[in-house]
mmCIF file of C-alpha atoms and ligand atoms in Angstrom:
data_model
loop_
_atom_site.group_PDB
_atom_site.id
_atom_site.type_symbol
_atom_site.label_atom_id
_atom_site.label_comp_id
_atom_site.label_asym_id
_atom_site.label_seq_id
_atom_site.Cartn_x
_atom_site.Cartn_y
_atom_site.Cartn_z
ATOM 1 C CA MET A 13 15.681 -26.858 -5.874
ATOM 2 C CA LEU A 14 14.418 -23.338 -5.952
ATOM 3 C CA ASP A 15 15.855 -20.552 -3.727
ATOM 4 C CA TYR A 16 12.183 -19.036 -2.600
ATOM 5 C CA ILE A 17 8.542 -19.655 -2.489
ATOM 6 C CA ILE A 18 6.627 -16.443 -2.272
ATOM 7 C CA VAL A 19 3.223 -16.441 -1.156
ATOM 8 C CA GLY A 20 0.922 -13.548 -2.512
ATOM 9 C CA LEU A 21 1.535 -11.184 -5.266
ATOM 10 C CA GLY A 22 0.309 -7.654 -4.046
ATOM 11 C CA LEU A 23 2.667 -4.807 -3.666
ATOM 12 C CA SER A 24 4.704 -6.805 -1.040
ATOM 13 C CA GLY A 25 5.118 -9.972 -3.178
ATOM 14 C CA LEU A 26 5.792 -7.939 -6.263
ATOM 15 C CA ALA A 27 8.503 -5.890 -4.691
ATOM 16 C CA ILE A 28 10.248 -9.206 -3.167
ATOM 17 C CA SER A 29 10.245 -10.861 -6.535
ATOM 18 C CA GLU A 30 11.823 -7.981 -8.074
ATOM 19 C CA GLU A 31 14.417 -8.015 -5.445
ATOM 20 C CA LEU A 32 15.102 -11.713 -5.896
ATOM 21 C CA ASP A 33 15.228 -11.140 -9.708
ATOM 22 C CA ARG A 34 17.948 -8.380 -9.416
ATOM 23 C CA ARG A 35 19.930 -11.007 -7.591
ATOM 24 C CA SER A 36 19.284 -13.649 -10.041
ATOM 25 C CA LYS A 37 17.527 -15.979 -7.539
ATOM 26 C CA ASP A 38 15.105 -18.735 -8.686
ATOM 27 C CA PHE A 39 11.611 -18.418 -7.298
ATOM 28 C CA VAL A 40 8.047 -19.162 -7.691
ATOM 29 C CA VAL A 41 4.973 -17.068 -6.548
ATOM 30 C CA PHE A 42 1.610 -18.291 -5.381
ATOM 31 C CA GLU A 43 -1.569 -15.939 -6.027
ATOM 32 C CA ASP A 44 -5.145 -16.944 -5.228
ATOM 33 C CA ASN A 45 -6.855 -13.499 -5.751
ATOM 34 C CA SER A 46 -8.382 -13.757 -1.818
ATOM 35 C CA GLN A 47 -7.017 -10.170 -1.108
ATOM 36 C CA SER A 48 -7.372 -6.942 -2.973
ATOM 37 C CA SER A 49 -5.784 -4.297 -1.065
ATOM 38 C CA SER A 50 -3.050 -3.556 -3.416
ATOM 39 C CA TYR A 51 -5.289 -3.646 -6.575
ATOM 40 C CA VAL A 52 -7.862 -1.113 -5.387
ATOM 41 C CA ALA A 53 -5.278 1.118 -3.725
ATOM 42 C CA GLY A 54 -5.308 4.822 -4.557
ATOM 43 C CA GLY A 55 -1.746 4.276 -5.361
ATOM 44 C CA ILE A 56 -0.684 7.807 -4.047
ATOM 45 C CA PHE A 57 2.704 8.466 -2.825
ATOM 46 C CA ASN A 58 2.828 11.540 -0.695
ATOM 47 C CA PRO A 59 5.253 12.034 2.267
ATOM 48 C CA VAL A 60 3.090 14.288 4.269
ATOM 49 C CA ILE A 61 0.013 13.201 6.652
ATOM 50 C CA LEU A 62 -2.284 15.694 5.146
ATOM 51 C CA LYS A 63 -4.756 15.685 8.296
ATOM 52 C CA ARG A 64 -2.057 17.011 10.670
ATOM 53 C CA PHE A 65 0.629 18.371 8.318
ATOM 54 C CA THR A 66 3.173 16.055 9.716
ATOM 55 C CA PRO A 67 6.044 14.061 7.996
ATOM 56 C CA ALA A 68 4.841 10.301 7.316
ATOM 57 C CA TRP A 69 7.204 7.669 8.997
ATOM 58 C CA ASN A 70 10.328 7.719 6.989
ATOM 59 C CA ALA A 71 8.585 8.627 3.550
ATOM 60 C CA ALA A 72 11.137 11.117 2.286
ATOM 61 C CA GLU A 73 13.766 8.430 2.610
ATOM 62 C CA GLN A 74 11.656 5.795 1.214
ATOM 63 C CA MET A 75 10.756 7.886 -1.748
ATOM 64 C CA LYS A 76 14.474 7.840 -2.664
ATOM 65 C CA VAL A 77 14.155 4.131 -3.251
ATOM 66 C CA ALA A 78 10.630 3.862 -4.344
ATOM 67 C CA ILE A 79 10.408 6.207 -7.261
ATOM 68 C CA PRO A 80 13.619 4.534 -9.091
ATOM 69 C CA PHE A 81 12.331 1.172 -8.356
ATOM 70 C CA TYR A 82 8.836 2.062 -10.081
ATOM 71 C CA LYS A 83 10.676 3.875 -12.896
ATOM 72 C CA ALA A 84 12.784 0.602 -13.533
ATOM 73 C CA LEU A 85 9.455 -1.302 -13.471
ATOM 74 C CA GLU A 86 8.008 1.077 -16.191
ATOM 75 C CA LYS A 87 11.037 0.202 -18.415
ATOM 76 C CA LYS A 88 10.980 -3.571 -17.618
ATOM 77 C CA LEU A 89 7.340 -3.885 -18.325
ATOM 78 C CA GLY A 90 7.101 -1.054 -21.181
ATOM 79 C CA VAL A 91 3.834 0.403 -19.614
ATOM 80 C CA GLU A 92 3.347 3.887 -17.830
ATOM 81 C CA ILE A 93 2.641 3.462 -14.175
ATOM 82 C CA ILE A 94 4.138 6.565 -12.616
ATOM 83 C CA TYR A 95 1.572 9.737 -12.739
ATOM 84 C CA ASN A 96 3.200 12.817 -11.228
ATOM 85 C CA TRP A 97 0.791 15.293 -10.351
ATOM 86 C CA ASN A 98 0.348 17.733 -7.321
ATOM 87 C CA ILE A 99 -2.211 17.021 -4.488
ATOM 88 C CA TYR A 100 -4.087 20.285 -3.140
ATOM 89 C CA ARG A 101 -5.188 20.060 0.576
ATOM 90 C CA ARG A 102 -8.491 21.857 0.761
ATOM 91 C CA PHE A 103 -8.381 24.201 4.004
ATOM 92 C CA HIS A 104 -11.433 24.630 6.266
ATOM 93 C CA SER A 105 -10.412 27.620 8.278
ATOM 94 C CA PHE A 106 -7.716 30.290 8.697
ATOM 95 C CA GLU A 107 -6.437 28.389 11.463
ATOM 96 C CA GLU A 108 -5.598 25.648 9.152
ATOM 97 C CA GLN A 109 -4.084 27.848 6.671
ATOM 98 C CA ASN A 110 -1.886 29.126 9.515
ATOM 99 C CA ASP A 111 -1.059 25.472 10.671
ATOM 100 C CA TRP A 112 0.145 25.009 6.980
ATOM 101 C CA PHE A 113 2.501 28.114 6.828
ATOM 102 C CA ILE A 114 4.044 26.731 10.146
ATOM 103 C CA ALA A 115 4.489 23.324 8.633
ATOM 104 C CA SER A 116 6.034 24.570 5.544
ATOM 105 C CA ASP A 117 8.800 26.021 7.532
ATOM 106 C CA ASN A 118 9.797 22.706 9.080
ATOM 107 C CA PRO A 119 12.838 21.552 7.404
ATOM 108 C CA LYS A 120 11.365 17.933 7.076
ATOM 109 C CA LEU A 121 8.320 19.338 5.197
ATOM 110 C CA SER A 122 9.516 22.260 3.352
ATOM 111 C CA ALA A 123 10.301 20.169 0.158
ATOM 112 C CA PHE A 124 6.842 19.080 0.003
ATOM 113 C CA LEU A 125 4.518 22.027 1.188
ATOM 114 C CA ASP A 126 4.248 25.150 -1.040
ATOM 115 C CA PRO A 127 3.725 28.017 1.231
ATOM 116 C CA GLU A 128 1.988 29.855 -1.184
ATOM 117 C CA LEU A 129 -1.976 29.327 -1.077
ATOM 118 C CA LYS A 130 -3.850 28.638 -4.362
ATOM 119 C CA LYS A 131 -7.142 30.378 -4.762
ATOM 120 C CA ASN A 132 -9.949 28.347 -5.824
ATOM 121 C CA THR A 133 -10.951 28.990 -9.406
ATOM 122 C CA ASN A 134 -13.292 26.199 -10.045
ATOM 123 C CA SER A 135 -16.865 27.169 -9.616
ATOM 124 C CA ASN A 136 -17.865 23.388 -8.706
ATOM 125 C CA LEU A 137 -15.290 22.951 -6.124
ATOM 126 C CA ILE A 138 -16.195 24.303 -2.595
ATOM 127 C CA ALA A 139 -13.095 25.688 -1.383
ATOM 128 C CA GLU A 140 -13.563 29.297 0.538
ATOM 129 C CA TYR A 141 -10.294 28.962 2.435
ATOM 130 C CA SER A 142 -8.021 28.344 -0.465
ATOM 131 C CA LEU A 143 -5.798 25.265 -1.207
ATOM 132 C CA GLY A 144 -2.549 24.179 -0.342
ATOM 133 C CA LYS A 145 -0.228 22.686 -2.961
ATOM 134 C CA VAL A 146 1.757 19.464 -1.914
ATOM 135 C CA LEU A 147 4.892 19.022 -4.013
ATOM 136 C CA ASN A 148 6.733 15.863 -5.387
ATOM 137 C CA THR A 149 3.710 13.833 -5.051
ATOM 138 C CA GLY A 150 1.774 11.608 -7.578
ATOM 139 C CA TYR A 151 0.271 8.133 -7.977
ATOM 140 C CA ILE A 152 1.285 4.576 -8.897
ATOM 141 C CA ASP A 153 -1.454 2.979 -11.163
ATOM 142 C CA THR A 154 -1.189 -0.268 -9.020
ATOM 143 C CA GLU A 155 -3.936 -2.241 -11.050
ATOM 144 C CA LYS A 156 -2.053 -1.731 -14.294
ATOM 145 C CA LEU A 157 1.415 -2.537 -12.450
ATOM 146 C CA LEU A 158 0.026 -5.816 -10.897
ATOM 147 C CA ASP A 159 -1.585 -6.963 -14.191
ATOM 148 C CA ASN A 160 1.451 -6.352 -16.146
ATOM 149 C CA TYR A 161 3.894 -7.940 -13.435
ATOM 150 C CA ARG A 162 1.632 -11.054 -13.364
ATOM 151 C CA GLY A 163 1.909 -11.369 -17.121
ATOM 152 C CA HIS A 164 5.655 -10.904 -16.969
ATOM 153 C CA ILE A 165 6.451 -13.604 -14.286
ATOM 154 C CA GLU A 166 3.743 -15.827 -15.840
ATOM 155 C CA GLN A 167 5.743 -15.699 -19.100
ATOM 156 C CA GLN A 168 8.979 -16.866 -17.233
ATOM 157 C CA GLY A 169 6.811 -19.661 -15.618
ATOM 158 C CA ARG A 170 7.130 -18.347 -12.056
ATOM 159 C CA LEU A 171 3.354 -17.668 -11.233
ATOM 160 C CA LYS A 172 1.096 -20.294 -9.806
ATOM 161 C CA LEU A 173 -2.425 -18.734 -9.811
ATOM 162 C CA GLU A 174 -3.791 -20.960 -7.039
ATOM 163 C CA LYS A 175 -4.279 -20.837 -3.319
ATOM 164 C CA PHE A 176 -1.170 -21.911 -1.157
ATOM 165 C CA GLU A 177 -2.519 -24.541 1.290
ATOM 166 C CA TYR A 178 -0.317 -24.168 4.444
ATOM 167 C CA ALA A 179 -1.099 -27.612 5.427
ATOM 168 C CA ASP A 180 0.529 -29.050 2.593
ATOM 169 C CA LEU A 181 3.866 -27.345 3.374
ATOM 170 C CA LYS A 182 6.357 -30.030 4.476
ATOM 171 C CA VAL A 183 9.128 -28.469 6.697
ATOM 172 C CA TYR A 184 12.673 -30.262 6.643
ATOM 173 C CA SER A 185 15.698 -28.912 8.592
ATOM 174 C CA ASP A 186 17.263 -27.244 5.312
ATOM 175 C CA HIS A 187 14.376 -26.843 3.096
ATOM 176 C CA PHE A 188 10.788 -27.070 2.069
ATOM 177 C CA GLU A 189 8.644 -29.223 -0.200
ATOM 178 C CA TYR A 190 5.304 -28.213 -1.324
ATOM 179 C CA ASN A 191 3.307 -30.181 -3.909
ATOM 180 C CA GLY A 192 6.519 -31.275 -5.796
ATOM 181 C CA ILE A 193 8.376 -27.874 -5.360
ATOM 182 C CA SER A 194 11.619 -28.128 -3.347
ATOM 183 C CA SER A 195 12.674 -24.547 -1.823
ATOM 184 C CA LYS A 196 15.415 -23.301 0.490
ATOM 185 C CA ASN A 197 13.203 -20.415 1.766
ATOM 186 C CA ILE A 198 9.723 -19.209 1.741
ATOM 187 C CA ILE A 199 8.353 -15.731 2.180
ATOM 188 C CA PHE A 200 4.659 -14.966 3.035
ATOM 189 C CA CYS A 201 3.523 -11.718 1.469
ATOM 190 C CA GLU A 202 -0.481 -12.295 2.067
ATOM 191 C CA GLY A 203 -1.627 -8.934 3.255
ATOM 192 C CA PHE A 204 -4.649 -9.372 5.409
ATOM 193 C CA GLY A 205 -4.644 -13.051 4.298
ATOM 194 C CA LEU A 206 -1.745 -13.562 6.976
ATOM 195 C CA LYS A 207 -4.676 -13.968 9.514
ATOM 196 C CA LYS A 208 -5.205 -17.559 8.148
ATOM 197 C CA ASN A 209 -1.446 -18.397 8.218
ATOM 198 C CA PRO A 210 -0.582 -20.993 10.868
ATOM 199 C CA PHE A 211 2.968 -19.894 11.190
ATOM 200 C CA PHE A 212 2.529 -16.028 11.598
ATOM 201 C CA ASN A 213 -1.258 -15.526 12.747
ATOM 202 C CA TYR A 214 0.039 -14.597 16.117
ATOM 203 C CA LEU A 215 0.920 -11.048 15.104
ATOM 204 C CA PRO A 216 -1.154 -8.482 15.786
ATOM 205 C CA LEU A 217 -2.198 -7.552 12.133
ATOM 206 C CA ARG A 218 -5.487 -5.600 12.536
ATOM 207 C CA GLY A 219 -6.725 -4.984 8.903
ATOM 208 C CA ASN A 220 -8.605 -1.646 8.197
ATOM 209 C CA LYS A 221 -11.146 -1.751 5.360
ATOM 210 C CA GLY A 222 -11.033 0.805 2.765
ATOM 211 C CA GLU A 223 -13.502 1.623 0.083
ATOM 212 C CA TYR A 224 -13.631 3.967 -2.941
ATOM 213 C CA ILE A 225 -16.396 4.999 -5.043
ATOM 214 C CA VAL A 226 -15.974 6.073 -8.944
ATOM 215 C CA ILE A 227 -18.128 8.915 -9.893
ATOM 216 C CA HIS A 228 -18.784 10.568 -13.395
ATOM 217 C CA ALA A 229 -19.105 14.188 -12.984
ATOM 218 C CA PRO A 230 -19.216 15.784 -16.443
ATOM 219 C CA ASP A 231 -19.264 19.445 -15.070
ATOM 220 C CA LEU A 232 -16.653 19.331 -12.450
ATOM 221 C CA LYS A 233 -13.633 19.716 -14.939
ATOM 222 C CA LEU A 234 -11.052 19.244 -12.004
ATOM 223 C CA ASP A 235 -7.515 18.576 -13.230
ATOM 224 C CA PHE A 236 -5.732 17.934 -9.980
ATOM 225 C CA ALA A 237 -6.224 15.918 -6.904
ATOM 226 C CA VAL A 238 -7.910 17.396 -3.822
ATOM 227 C CA LYS A 239 -7.542 16.224 -0.300
ATOM 228 C CA SER A 240 -10.362 17.101 2.090
ATOM 229 C CA SER A 241 -12.159 14.615 4.260
ATOM 230 C CA VAL A 242 -11.859 12.457 1.301
ATOM 231 C CA PHE A 243 -9.506 12.397 -1.731
ATOM 232 C CA LEU A 244 -10.775 13.369 -4.976
ATOM 233 C CA ILE A 245 -8.643 11.816 -7.912
ATOM 234 C CA PRO A 246 -9.348 12.738 -11.545
ATOM 235 C CA LEU A 247 -9.138 9.561 -13.730
ATOM 236 C CA GLY A 248 -9.833 11.379 -16.965
ATOM 237 C CA ASN A 249 -12.847 11.572 -19.314
ATOM 238 C CA ASP A 250 -14.826 12.998 -16.294
ATOM 239 C CA TYR A 251 -14.390 10.138 -14.016
ATOM 240 C CA TYR A 252 -13.048 10.632 -10.512
ATOM 241 C CA LYS A 253 -12.301 8.225 -7.705
ATOM 242 C CA ALA A 254 -13.294 9.348 -4.262
ATOM 243 C CA GLY A 255 -12.361 7.900 -0.916
ATOM 244 C CA ALA A 256 -11.025 5.953 0.920
ATOM 245 C CA THR A 257 -12.932 5.119 4.044
ATOM 246 C CA TYR A 258 -11.379 3.750 7.251
ATOM 247 C CA ASP A 259 -13.188 0.869 8.993
ATOM 248 C CA HIS A 260 -11.531 -1.104 11.896
ATOM 249 C CA GLN A 261 -14.676 -3.173 12.615
ATOM 250 C CA ASP A 262 -15.702 -4.665 9.113
ATOM 251 C CA LYS A 263 -13.364 -7.336 7.859
ATOM 252 C CA THR A 264 -15.595 -8.389 4.858
ATOM 253 C CA ALA A 265 -14.157 -8.070 1.407
ATOM 254 C CA GLU A 266 -17.260 -6.522 -0.304
ATOM 255 C CA PRO A 267 -18.476 -2.810 -0.913
ATOM 256 C CA THR A 268 -21.014 -1.580 1.495
ATOM 257 C CA GLU A 269 -23.840 0.865 1.292
ATOM 258 C CA LYS A 270 -22.725 2.673 4.521
ATOM 259 C CA ALA A 271 -19.406 3.527 2.995
ATOM 260 C CA LYS A 272 -21.106 4.604 -0.278
ATOM 261 C CA ASN A 273 -23.328 6.931 1.594
ATOM 262 C CA LYS A 274 -20.593 8.359 3.673
ATOM 263 C CA LEU A 275 -18.355 9.047 0.807
ATOM 264 C CA ILE A 276 -21.450 10.671 -1.103
ATOM 265 C CA SER A 277 -21.971 12.820 2.011
ATOM 266 C CA ALA A 278 -18.408 14.027 2.197
ATOM 267 C CA LEU A 279 -18.476 14.485 -1.530
ATOM 268 C CA LYS A 280 -21.511 16.959 -1.324
ATOM 269 C CA GLU A 281 -19.340 19.045 1.147
ATOM 270 C CA LEU A 282 -16.631 19.364 -1.512
ATOM 271 C CA ILE A 283 -18.450 19.657 -5.055
ATOM 272 C CA LYS A 284 -21.340 21.647 -5.956
ATOM 273 C CA CYS A 285 -22.149 19.875 -9.461
ATOM 274 C CA ASP A 286 -24.207 16.654 -10.034
ATOM 275 C CA PHE A 287 -22.501 13.322 -10.050
ATOM 276 C CA GLU A 288 -23.231 9.647 -10.681
ATOM 277 C CA VAL A 289 -21.624 6.751 -8.787
ATOM 278 C CA VAL A 290 -20.813 4.289 -11.438
ATOM 279 C CA ASP A 291 -18.563 1.948 -9.378
ATOM 280 C CA GLN A 292 -17.272 0.927 -5.854
ATOM 281 C CA ILE A 293 -14.272 -1.014 -4.678
ATOM 282 C CA ALA A 294 -13.218 -2.276 -1.276
ATOM 283 C CA GLY A 295 -10.012 -3.888 0.098
ATOM 284 C CA ILE A 296 -8.501 -4.522 3.712
ATOM 285 C CA ARG A 297 -5.344 -2.701 4.217
ATOM 286 C CA PRO A 298 -2.843 -4.920 6.259
ATOM 287 C CA ALA A 299 -2.409 -2.425 9.292
ATOM 288 C CA VAL A 300 -0.540 -3.234 12.565
ATOM 289 C CA SER A 301 -1.373 -1.825 16.056
ATOM 290 C CA ASP A 302 2.180 0.086 16.101
ATOM 291 C CA ARG A 303 1.673 1.330 12.586
ATOM 292 C CA ARG A 304 5.027 -0.292 11.333
ATOM 293 C CA PRO A 305 5.681 -3.244 9.071
ATOM 294 C CA LEU A 306 5.870 -6.797 10.112
ATOM 295 C CA VAL A 307 9.098 -8.176 8.554
ATOM 296 C CA GLY A 308 11.468 -10.789 9.694
ATOM 297 C CA SER A 309 11.745 -14.615 10.252
ATOM 298 C CA HIS A 310 9.653 -17.019 12.177
ATOM 299 C CA PRO A 311 10.482 -17.210 16.018
ATOM 300 C CA GLU A 312 11.217 -21.055 15.900
ATOM 301 C CA LEU A 313 11.561 -22.440 12.442
ATOM 302 C CA ASP A 314 14.348 -21.535 10.005
ATOM 303 C CA ASN A 315 13.948 -19.872 6.554
ATOM 304 C CA ILE A 316 10.211 -19.045 6.858
ATOM 305 C CA TYR A 317 9.904 -15.210 6.544
ATOM 306 C CA CYS A 318 6.827 -12.582 6.731
ATOM 307 C CA CYS A 319 6.826 -9.322 4.726
ATOM 308 C CA ASN A 320 3.563 -7.519 5.704
ATOM 309 C CA GLY A 321 1.915 -4.662 7.690
ATOM 310 C CA PHE A 322 2.263 -1.875 5.196
ATOM 311 C CA GLY A 323 -0.831 -0.415 6.402
ATOM 312 C CA SER A 324 -2.071 2.615 4.090
ATOM 313 C CA ARG A 325 1.553 3.385 2.539
ATOM 314 C CA GLY A 326 2.330 0.179 0.757
ATOM 315 C CA VAL A 327 3.397 2.161 -2.464
ATOM 316 C CA LEU A 328 6.296 3.994 -0.639
ATOM 317 C CA ILE A 329 7.096 1.151 2.026
ATOM 318 C CA SER A 330 7.175 -2.096 -0.057
ATOM 319 C CA PRO A 331 10.467 -1.481 -2.066
ATOM 320 C CA ASN A 332 12.397 -0.414 0.796
ATOM 321 C CA ILE A 333 11.298 -3.188 3.110
ATOM 322 C CA SER A 334 11.489 -5.841 0.538
ATOM 323 C CA ARG A 335 15.224 -4.812 -0.072
ATOM 324 C CA MET A 336 15.939 -4.719 3.465
ATOM 325 C CA LEU A 337 14.619 -8.277 3.993
ATOM 326 C CA ILE A 338 16.316 -9.941 1.088
ATOM 327 C CA GLY A 339 19.593 -8.187 2.370
ATOM 328 C CA HIS A 340 19.104 -9.665 5.681
ATOM 329 C CA ILE A 341 18.490 -13.000 4.330
ATOM 330 C CA GLU A 342 21.053 -13.258 1.670
ATOM 331 C CA ASP A 343 23.858 -11.093 3.098
ATOM 332 C CA GLY A 344 23.201 -11.206 6.936
ATOM 333 C CA ASP A 345 22.297 -7.376 7.047
ATOM 334 C CA ALA A 346 20.466 -6.191 10.323
ATOM 335 C CA LEU A 347 16.685 -5.631 10.227
ATOM 336 C CA ASP A 348 15.620 -2.343 11.397
ATOM 337 C CA SER A 349 14.192 -3.066 14.925
ATOM 338 C CA GLU A 350 11.407 -0.678 14.242
ATOM 339 C CA VAL A 351 9.979 -2.971 11.698
ATOM 340 C CA ASN A 352 11.416 -6.475 12.896
ATOM 341 C CA LEU A 353 8.316 -8.502 13.678
ATOM 342 C CA GLU A 354 10.707 -9.731 16.737
ATOM 343 C CA ARG A 355 9.108 -6.781 18.722
ATOM 344 C CA PHE A 356 5.955 -9.043 19.001
ATOM 345 C CA THR A 357 7.307 -12.351 19.487
ATOM 346 C CA LYS A 358 7.917 -12.510 23.140
ATOM 347 C CA LYS A 359 4.511 -11.051 23.947
ATOM 348 C CA HIS A 360 2.202 -12.715 21.288
ATOM 349 C CA TYR A 361 4.011 -15.983 20.030
ATOM 350 C CA LYS A 362 4.584 -17.484 23.425
ATOM 351 C CA LEU A 363 0.922 -16.393 24.632
ATOM 352 C CA VAL A 364 -0.582 -17.956 21.713
ATOM 353 C CA ASN A 365 1.472 -21.183 21.635
ATOM 354 C CA SER A 366 1.792 -21.880 25.300
HETATM 355 C C1 FAD B 407 -9.010 1.625 -0.529
HETATM 356 C C2 FAD B 407 -7.471 1.650 -0.225
HETATM 357 C C3 FAD B 407 -6.780 2.467 -0.479
HETATM 358 C C4 FAD B 407 -5.359 2.599 -0.482
HETATM 359 N N1 FAD B 407 -4.671 3.756 -0.936
HETATM 360 C C5 FAD B 407 -3.393 3.589 -0.874
HETATM 361 C C6 FAD B 407 -2.603 4.789 -1.455
HETATM 362 O O1 FAD B 407 -3.203 5.525 -1.896
HETATM 363 N N2 FAD B 407 -1.177 4.792 -1.171
HETATM 364 C C7 FAD B 407 -0.481 3.713 -0.844
HETATM 365 O O2 FAD B 407 0.630 3.686 -0.563
HETATM 366 N N3 FAD B 407 -1.063 2.663 -0.088
HETATM 367 C C8 FAD B 407 -2.433 2.576 -0.141
HETATM 368 N N4 FAD B 407 -3.475 1.672 0.345
HETATM 369 C C9 FAD B 407 -2.655 0.495 1.036
HETATM 370 C C10 FAD B 407 -1.959 -0.430 0.137
HETATM 371 O O3 FAD B 407 -2.885 -1.007 -0.680
HETATM 372 C C11 FAD B 407 -1.271 -1.568 0.887
HETATM 373 O O4 FAD B 407 -0.310 -1.168 1.894
HETATM 374 C C12 FAD B 407 -0.760 -2.617 0.070
HETATM 375 O O5 FAD B 407 -1.350 -2.905 -0.893
HETATM 376 C C13 FAD B 407 -0.401 -3.973 0.926
HETATM 377 O O6 FAD B 407 0.245 -4.867 0.106
HETATM 378 P P1 FAD B 407 0.441 -6.580 0.320
HETATM 379 O O7 FAD B 407 1.077 -7.127 -0.843
HETATM 380 O O8 FAD B 407 1.055 -6.422 1.663
HETATM 381 O O9 FAD B 407 -0.989 -7.115 0.592
HETATM 382 P P2 FAD B 407 -2.345 -7.490 -0.480
HETATM 383 O O10 FAD B 407 -2.497 -6.296 -1.715
HETATM 384 O O11 FAD B 407 -3.357 -7.739 0.270
HETATM 385 O O12 FAD B 407 -1.601 -8.392 -1.220
HETATM 386 C C14 FAD B 407 -1.567 -9.875 -0.752
HETATM 387 C C15 FAD B 407 -1.748 -10.877 -1.776
HETATM 388 O O13 FAD B 407 -1.642 -12.244 -1.229
HETATM 389 C C16 FAD B 407 -2.451 -13.110 -1.788
HETATM 390 N N5 FAD B 407 -2.738 -14.269 -1.010
HETATM 391 C C17 FAD B 407 -3.064 -14.196 0.508
HETATM 392 N N6 FAD B 407 -3.263 -15.306 0.913
HETATM 393 C C18 FAD B 407 -2.915 -16.356 0.062
HETATM 394 C C19 FAD B 407 -2.785 -17.612 -0.121
HETATM 395 N N7 FAD B 407 -2.956 -18.576 0.847
HETATM 396 N N8 FAD B 407 -2.302 -18.244 -1.480
HETATM 397 C C20 FAD B 407 -2.008 -17.345 -2.546
HETATM 398 N N9 FAD B 407 -2.151 -16.043 -2.321
HETATM 399 C C21 FAD B 407 -2.561 -15.296 -1.099
HETATM 400 C C22 FAD B 407 -3.890 -12.096 -1.891
HETATM 401 O O14 FAD B 407 -4.612 -12.608 -2.787
HETATM 402 C C23 FAD B 407 -3.083 -10.752 -2.372
HETATM 403 O O15 FAD B 407 -2.859 -10.512 -3.725
HETATM 404 C C24 FAD B 407 -4.752 1.607 -0.007
HETATM 405 C C25 FAD B 407 -5.494 0.464 0.724
HETATM 406 C C26 FAD B 407 -6.988 0.426 0.440
HETATM 407 C C27 FAD B 407 -7.653 -0.736 0.761
#
């Protein structure tokens, strides 16, 4: 009898697996490559919303758990996944510069916003109103992390690279049976795939498609990330990632011409030199109407849980929320009401199931 079945190995399933491993629990993970959000993510950890210069929800607190979590994974997997570099916000006007100065005085933001402006010295970067430096930021190479983590749990015999068929799950009063596997608990971490899950598809997961292009720009010579209407992230060897787009309507997994053209136009406002688009990637962010995670138990069935709804901030949120969920299941700790999926149960579950 296993302790847990986990469905999905994106950032959510990975963080749940790690917490269970830390507690010496037995588990198996199903992964069918149907979603790609965690793989294509920019991987940026940044506690400031750079559009408005406001603190992101709980981000400074989340960083205290997330950064040591990824550092421990670097050690465990023997690969480098954390890249600490500064993000520079391009200003579009003197008003924005002024807003930045005001924000950098805010005690919640002062650790992250450098009040001194950086003059642009790169002749191929268009930044006449200078740049503001965001401190203590960086990115996690999520693709490298997930590839290596897959290898790690595969070696332990814990990975099933196959689709989890909901119809084949047999629910008993004190355990589950699934194709010869018995388990006490099951946690669904399917990202936008939750929409197909009959146990939790009543939840208001909206999905928000995001696309990046990868460009080759040999003359750009930029060695820091810039946030303007798009993020421009150096990848090394004159390659850069530019994006991402936000689309609430399109829920398809494939890259689109529309997003590509939009990103090219935005880039032409940001850089002067020639560039060639060499790749394009897309994924659906598991976004929720109230912009908070969806975590907790099924409204009627025991021991079935959901860990989802990380929107555009899975890197910082997933280690915190997974720890909270497993603490709730194993130790009876309370779930934060802001993230507990119960907030939707009354309205949505009863409506869908009446
Ligand atoms: C373009 C883009 C850029 C982003 N940039 C950032 C960023 O810079 N920083 C940041 O913090 N966040 C970013 N995000 C958001 C981040 O990617 C998400 O918050 C996070 O990856 C969600 O993780 P998840 O594990 O919940 O979902 P997913 O990554 O979607 O993982 C769910 C997994 O479950 C699997 N699955 C689903 N159904 C089944 C089934 N029935 N059987 C087996 N397996 C199944 C899927 O194949 C998938 O691997 C970005 C997202 C996008 C799309």
